[in-house]
Amino acid sequence: MPTLFEKIIAREIPADIVYEDDRCIAFRDIAPKAPTHVLVVPKKALTSVDDVTAADAPLVGHLFVVAAHIAAQEGLTNGYRTVFNTGRDAGQTVDHLHLHVLGGRPLAWPPG
Ligand code: AMP
């Protein structure tokens, strides 16, 4: 079964796409937790950080490069947070690796 995010990548489900290249896509979270909340999603269907191998290191690094690009594009000059939720205790709800980019307001630390 393709994941929800694979369906977005395939344009089978609509999304507000803010960036795309050959390795990843980024779109606005449907239930934003901050004024800017974008998900950076690799086109390779990795389940979570647990699924990442050394061979994926360049891809994961690329996700952070894209996150910084999006933060600049969104004008997040006061800072932003990048988060991978892994597994149920962390609140992962979509089993396709994704990097949250959150900003546009002060973000509490530690998270809940
Ligand atoms: P996580 O809880 O870390 O797995 O993050 C999954 C995120 O995907 C949540 O913040 C959801 O709000 C978001 N989400 C779920 N469905 C969609 C969708 N169709 N388009 C955009 N974001 C979505």
PDB file of C-alpha atoms and ligand atoms in Angstrom:
ATOM      1  CA  MET A   1       0.000   0.000   0.000  1.00  0.00           C
ATOM      2  CA  PRO A   2       1.437   3.417  -0.913  1.00  0.00           C
ATOM      3  CA  THR A   3       1.664   5.814   1.987  1.00  0.00           C
ATOM      4  CA  LEU A   4      -0.344   9.038   2.110  1.00  0.00           C
ATOM      5  CA  PHE A   5       2.805  10.946   1.241  1.00  0.00           C
ATOM      6  CA  GLU A   6       3.565   8.696  -1.745  1.00  0.00           C
ATOM      7  CA  LYS A   7       0.075   9.605  -2.999  1.00  0.00           C
ATOM      8  CA  ILE A   8       0.906  13.307  -2.609  1.00  0.00           C
ATOM      9  CA  ILE A   9       4.190  12.767  -4.489  1.00  0.00           C
ATOM     10  CA  ALA A  10       2.219  11.007  -7.266  1.00  0.00           C
ATOM     11  CA  ARG A  11      -0.322  13.889  -7.309  1.00  0.00           C
ATOM     12  CA  GLU A  12      -3.108  11.455  -6.403  1.00  0.00           C
ATOM     13  CA  ILE A  13      -3.907  13.593  -3.333  1.00  0.00           C
ATOM     14  CA  PRO A  14      -3.698  17.402  -3.456  1.00  0.00           C
ATOM     15  CA  ALA A  15      -1.250  19.322  -1.312  1.00  0.00           C
ATOM     16  CA  ASP A  16       0.053  22.877  -1.065  1.00  0.00           C
ATOM     17  CA  ILE A  17       3.521  22.168  -2.498  1.00  0.00           C
ATOM     18  CA  VAL A  18       6.159  24.791  -1.740  1.00  0.00           C
ATOM     19  CA  TYR A  19       9.258  23.004  -3.106  1.00  0.00           C
ATOM     20  CA  GLU A  20      10.136  19.953  -5.187  1.00  0.00           C
ATOM     21  CA  ASP A  21      13.237  18.432  -6.725  1.00  0.00           C
ATOM     22  CA  ASP A  22      14.330  14.970  -7.863  1.00  0.00           C
ATOM     23  CA  ARG A  23      14.860  13.697  -4.302  1.00  0.00           C
ATOM     24  CA  CYS A  24      12.158  15.304  -2.179  1.00  0.00           C
ATOM     25  CA  ILE A  25       8.962  17.299  -2.023  1.00  0.00           C
ATOM     26  CA  ALA A  26       7.824  19.861   0.567  1.00  0.00           C
ATOM     27  CA  PHE A  27       4.251  20.857   1.265  1.00  0.00           C
ATOM     28  CA  ARG A  28       2.276  22.651   3.959  1.00  0.00           C
ATOM     29  CA  ASP A  29       1.009  20.514   6.831  1.00  0.00           C
ATOM     30  CA  ILE A  30      -2.767  20.134   6.629  1.00  0.00           C
ATOM     31  CA  ALA A  31      -3.079  20.783  10.401  1.00  0.00           C
ATOM     32  CA  PRO A  32      -0.377  23.405  11.044  1.00  0.00           C
ATOM     33  CA  LYS A  33       1.077  23.643  14.567  1.00  0.00           C
ATOM     34  CA  ALA A  34       2.726  27.022  13.843  1.00  0.00           C
ATOM     35  CA  PRO A  35       2.216  29.866  11.344  1.00  0.00           C
ATOM     36  CA  THR A  36       4.705  28.078   9.072  1.00  0.00           C
ATOM     37  CA  HIS A  37       4.516  24.284   9.167  1.00  0.00           C
ATOM     38  CA  VAL A  38       6.013  22.525   6.154  1.00  0.00           C
ATOM     39  CA  LEU A  39       6.848  18.837   5.744  1.00  0.00           C
ATOM     40  CA  VAL A  40       9.968  17.914   3.759  1.00  0.00           C
ATOM     41  CA  VAL A  41       9.449  14.394   2.414  1.00  0.00           C
ATOM     42  CA  PRO A  42      11.938  12.194   0.555  1.00  0.00           C
ATOM     43  CA  LYS A  43      10.570  10.552  -2.570  1.00  0.00           C
ATOM     44  CA  LYS A  44      12.252   7.329  -1.401  1.00  0.00           C
ATOM     45  CA  ALA A  45       9.727   5.544   0.807  1.00  0.00           C
ATOM     46  CA  LEU A  46      11.621   5.231   4.084  1.00  0.00           C
ATOM     47  CA  THR A  47       9.338   4.493   7.041  1.00  0.00           C
ATOM     48  CA  SER A  48      11.090   6.560   9.693  1.00  0.00           C
ATOM     49  CA  VAL A  49      14.542   7.470  11.031  1.00  0.00           C
ATOM     50  CA  ASP A  50      14.718   3.800  12.122  1.00  0.00           C
ATOM     51  CA  ASP A  51      14.746   2.869   8.415  1.00  0.00           C
ATOM     52  CA  VAL A  52      17.628   5.207   7.486  1.00  0.00           C
ATOM     53  CA  THR A  53      20.936   3.533   6.593  1.00  0.00           C
ATOM     54  CA  ALA A  54      24.380   5.003   5.927  1.00  0.00           C
ATOM     55  CA  ALA A  55      23.545   4.925   2.224  1.00  0.00           C
ATOM     56  CA  ASP A  56      20.716   7.384   2.915  1.00  0.00           C
ATOM     57  CA  ALA A  57      22.975   9.926   4.653  1.00  0.00           C
ATOM     58  CA  PRO A  58      23.269  12.207   1.587  1.00  0.00           C
ATOM     59  CA  LEU A  59      19.501  12.131   1.152  1.00  0.00           C
ATOM     60  CA  VAL A  60      18.844  12.991   4.812  1.00  0.00           C
ATOM     61  CA  GLY A  61      21.425  15.777   4.619  1.00  0.00           C
ATOM     62  CA  HIS A  62      19.626  17.087   1.555  1.00  0.00           C
ATOM     63  CA  LEU A  63      16.362  17.264   3.520  1.00  0.00           C
ATOM     64  CA  PHE A  64      18.065  19.706   5.934  1.00  0.00           C
ATOM     65  CA  VAL A  65      19.436  21.792   3.061  1.00  0.00           C
ATOM     66  CA  VAL A  66      15.901  22.022   1.692  1.00  0.00           C
ATOM     67  CA  ALA A  67      14.536  22.829   5.177  1.00  0.00           C
ATOM     68  CA  ALA A  68      16.907  25.804   5.435  1.00  0.00           C
ATOM     69  CA  HIS A  69      15.904  26.921   1.942  1.00  0.00           C
ATOM     70  CA  ILE A  70      12.221  26.778   2.919  1.00  0.00           C
ATOM     71  CA  ALA A  71      12.865  28.647   6.177  1.00  0.00           C
ATOM     72  CA  ALA A  72      14.496  31.451   4.159  1.00  0.00           C
ATOM     73  CA  GLN A  73      11.691  31.347   1.592  1.00  0.00           C
ATOM     74  CA  GLU A  74       9.140  31.655   4.423  1.00  0.00           C
ATOM     75  CA  GLY A  75      11.035  34.519   6.061  1.00  0.00           C
ATOM     76  CA  LEU A  76      11.735  32.652   9.318  1.00  0.00           C
ATOM     77  CA  THR A  77      14.513  35.056  10.299  1.00  0.00           C
ATOM     78  CA  ASN A  78      13.864  34.634  14.050  1.00  0.00           C
ATOM     79  CA  GLY A  79      14.458  30.895  13.939  1.00  0.00           C
ATOM     80  CA  TYR A  80      12.601  27.674  13.321  1.00  0.00           C
ATOM     81  CA  ARG A  81      12.519  24.061  14.437  1.00  0.00           C
ATOM     82  CA  THR A  82      13.223  20.903  12.390  1.00  0.00           C
ATOM     83  CA  VAL A  83      11.771  17.662  13.771  1.00  0.00           C
ATOM     84  CA  PHE A  84      11.597  14.005  12.799  1.00  0.00           C
ATOM     85  CA  ASN A  85       9.014  12.174  14.915  1.00  0.00           C
ATOM     86  CA  THR A  86       9.900   8.489  15.167  1.00  0.00           C
ATOM     87  CA  GLY A  87       7.387   5.934  16.398  1.00  0.00           C
ATOM     88  CA  ARG A  88       4.260   6.166  18.476  1.00  0.00           C
ATOM     89  CA  ASP A  89       5.745   7.754  21.621  1.00  0.00           C
ATOM     90  CA  ALA A  90       7.008  10.636  19.486  1.00  0.00           C
ATOM     91  CA  GLY A  91       3.627  11.037  17.810  1.00  0.00           C
ATOM     92  CA  GLN A  92       4.520   9.716  14.353  1.00  0.00           C
ATOM     93  CA  THR A  93       1.247   9.249  12.477  1.00  0.00           C
ATOM     94  CA  VAL A  94       2.424   8.838   8.863  1.00  0.00           C
ATOM     95  CA  ASP A  95       4.848   5.980   8.232  1.00  0.00           C
ATOM     96  CA  HIS A  96       6.856   7.797   5.570  1.00  0.00           C
ATOM     97  CA  LEU A  97       9.935   9.723   6.714  1.00  0.00           C
ATOM     98  CA  HIS A  98       9.262  13.474   6.918  1.00  0.00           C
ATOM     99  CA  LEU A  99      11.042  16.466   8.373  1.00  0.00           C
ATOM    100  CA  HIS A 100       8.772  19.038  10.027  1.00  0.00           C
ATOM    101  CA  VAL A 101       9.816  22.687   9.572  1.00  0.00           C
ATOM    102  CA  LEU A 102       8.014  24.855  12.124  1.00  0.00           C
ATOM    103  CA  GLY A 103       8.304  28.578  12.720  1.00  0.00           C
ATOM    104  CA  GLY A 104       6.672  31.962  12.794  1.00  0.00           C
ATOM    105  CA  ARG A 105       6.175  32.044  16.572  1.00  0.00           C
ATOM    106  CA  PRO A 106       8.245  31.274  19.674  1.00  0.00           C
ATOM    107  CA  LEU A 107       8.318  27.484  20.139  1.00  0.00           C
ATOM    108  CA  ALA A 108       8.336  26.072  23.661  1.00  0.00           C
ATOM    109  CA  TRP A 109      11.151  23.806  24.814  1.00  0.00           C
ATOM    110  CA  PRO A 110      11.127  21.022  25.880  1.00  0.00           C
ATOM    111  CA  PRO A 111       8.263  19.810  23.667  1.00  0.00           C
ATOM    112  CA  GLY A 112       5.352  18.036  25.356  1.00  0.00           C
TER     113      GLY A 112
HETATM  114  P1  AMP B   1       3.797  12.955  12.186  1.00  0.00           P
HETATM  115  O1  AMP B   1       2.688  13.071  13.207  1.00  0.00           O
HETATM  116  O2  AMP B   1       5.143  13.375  12.682  1.00  0.00           O
HETATM  117  O3  AMP B   1       3.804  11.588  11.527  1.00  0.00           O
HETATM  118  O4  AMP B   1       3.432  14.018  11.063  1.00  0.00           O
HETATM  119  C1  AMP B   1       2.475  13.766  10.085  1.00  0.00           C
HETATM  120  C2  AMP B   1       1.937  15.093   9.692  1.00  0.00           C
HETATM  121  O5  AMP B   1       1.244  14.943   8.462  1.00  0.00           O
HETATM  122  C3  AMP B   1       0.936  15.687  10.704  1.00  0.00           C
HETATM  123  O6  AMP B   1       1.429  16.923  11.208  1.00  0.00           O
HETATM  124  C4  AMP B   1      -0.341  15.844   9.870  1.00  0.00           C
HETATM  125  O7  AMP B   1      -1.059  17.024  10.190  1.00  0.00           O
HETATM  126  C5  AMP B   1       0.202  15.864   8.450  1.00  0.00           C
HETATM  127  N1  AMP B   1      -0.723  15.465   7.429  1.00  0.00           N
HETATM  128  C6  AMP B   1      -1.577  14.405   7.445  1.00  0.00           C
HETATM  129  N2  AMP B   1      -2.257  14.335   6.292  1.00  0.00           N
HETATM  130  C7  AMP B   1      -1.816  15.353   5.514  1.00  0.00           C
HETATM  131  C8  AMP B   1      -2.139  15.809   4.202  1.00  0.00           C
HETATM  132  N3  AMP B   1      -3.056  15.186   3.435  1.00  0.00           N
HETATM  133  N4  AMP B   1      -1.504  16.906   3.721  1.00  0.00           N
HETATM  134  C9  AMP B   1      -0.578  17.542   4.482  1.00  0.00           C
HETATM  135  N5  AMP B   1      -0.227  17.150   5.725  1.00  0.00           N
HETATM  136  C10 AMP B   1      -0.842  16.074   6.234  1.00  0.00           C
END
